[in-house]
Coordinates of C-alpha atoms in Angstrom, one line a residue:
X20 CA 15.3 84.8 -14.1
X21 CA 17.4 82.8 -16.6
X22 CA 19.4 81.3 -13.7
X23 CA 16.1 80.1 -12.1
X24 CA 15.2 78.3 -15.3
X25 CA 18.6 76.7 -15.5
X26 CA 18.3 75.5 -11.9
X27 CA 14.8 74.2 -12.6
X28 CA 16.1 72.3 -15.7
X29 CA 18.9 70.8 -13.6
X30 CA 16.4 69.6 -11.0
X31 CA 14.2 68.1 -13.7
X32 CA 17.2 66.2 -15.1
X33 CA 18.1 64.9 -11.7
X34 CA 14.5 63.8 -11.0
X35 CA 14.4 62.1 -14.4
X36 CA 17.6 60.2 -13.7
X37 CA 16.2 59.1 -10.4
X38 CA 13.0 57.9 -12.0
X39 CA 14.9 55.9 -14.6
X40 CA 17.0 54.3 -11.8
X41 CA 13.8 53.5 -9.9
X42 CA 12.3 51.8 -12.9
X43 CA 15.4 49.8 -13.7
X44 CA 15.6 48.5 -10.1
X45 CA 11.9 47.5 -10.0
X46 CA 11.5 45.3 -13.0
X47 CA 9.6 42.5 -11.1
X48 CA 6.4 41.7 -12.9
X49 CA 3.2 42.6 -11.1
X50 CA -0.4 41.8 -11.9
X51 CA -2.4 44.9 -12.5
X52 CA -6.3 45.0 -12.2
X53 CA -8.2 48.1 -13.4
X54 CA -11.9 48.3 -14.2
X55 CA -12.2 44.6 -14.9
X56 CA -9.0 44.5 -17.0
X57 CA -6.1 42.4 -15.9
X58 CA -2.5 42.3 -17.1
X59 CA 1.1 41.9 -16.3
X60 CA 3.4 45.0 -16.1
X61 CA 6.8 45.8 -14.5
X62 CA 6.3 47.1 -11.0
X63 CA 8.3 50.3 -11.6
X64 CA 6.3 51.1 -14.7
X65 CA 3.0 50.5 -13.0
X66 CA 4.0 52.7 -10.1
X67 CA 5.1 55.5 -12.4
X68 CA 1.9 55.3 -14.4
X69 CA -0.1 55.6 -11.1
X70 CA 1.9 58.6 -10.0
X71 CA 1.5 60.3 -13.4
X72 CA -2.3 59.6 -13.3
X73 CA -2.5 61.1 -9.8
X74 CA -0.6 64.2 -11.0
X75 CA -3.0 64.6 -13.9
X76 CA -6.0 64.5 -11.6
X77 CA -4.4 67.0 -9.3
X78 CA -3.5 69.3 -12.3
X79 CA -7.1 69.1 -13.6
X80 CA -8.6 70.0 -10.1
X81 CA -6.1 72.8 -9.7
X82 CA -6.9 74.2 -13.2
X83 CA -10.7 74.1 -12.4
X84 CA -10.1 75.9 -9.1
X85 CA -7.9 78.6 -10.8
X86 CA -10.6 79.2 -13.4
X87 CA -13.2 79.4 -10.7
X88 CA -11.1 82.0 -8.7
X89 CA -10.4 84.1 -11.8
X90 CA -14.1 84.1 -12.7
X91 CA -14.9 85.3 -9.2
X92 CA -12.2 87.9 -9.3
X93 CA -13.5 89.2 -12.6
X94 CA -17.0 89.4 -11.3
X95 CA -15.8 91.3 -8.1
X96 CA -13.8 93.7 -10.3
X97 CA -16.9 94.5 -12.4
X98 CA -19.0 95.1 -9.3
X99 CA -16.4 97.6 -8.0
X100 CA -16.4 99.5 -11.3
X101 CA -20.2 99.8 -11.3

């Protein structure tokens, strides 16, 4: 189990290094429009923020689904006990 965490940590470090390289290579300024706001931001940073925002949305939806399934499983277990 410890070896799996070490491998996971190494993979995370490699991904982080690749993200830093991506951001360094994409420093061109881009205009960003969001909900009526407008601003200038480095292209790499704006793409990273969009990806992080998407990951947060996916995590929230997954958490809601897990809670829903656990609730149903608990209800089903109580019915079987009765």
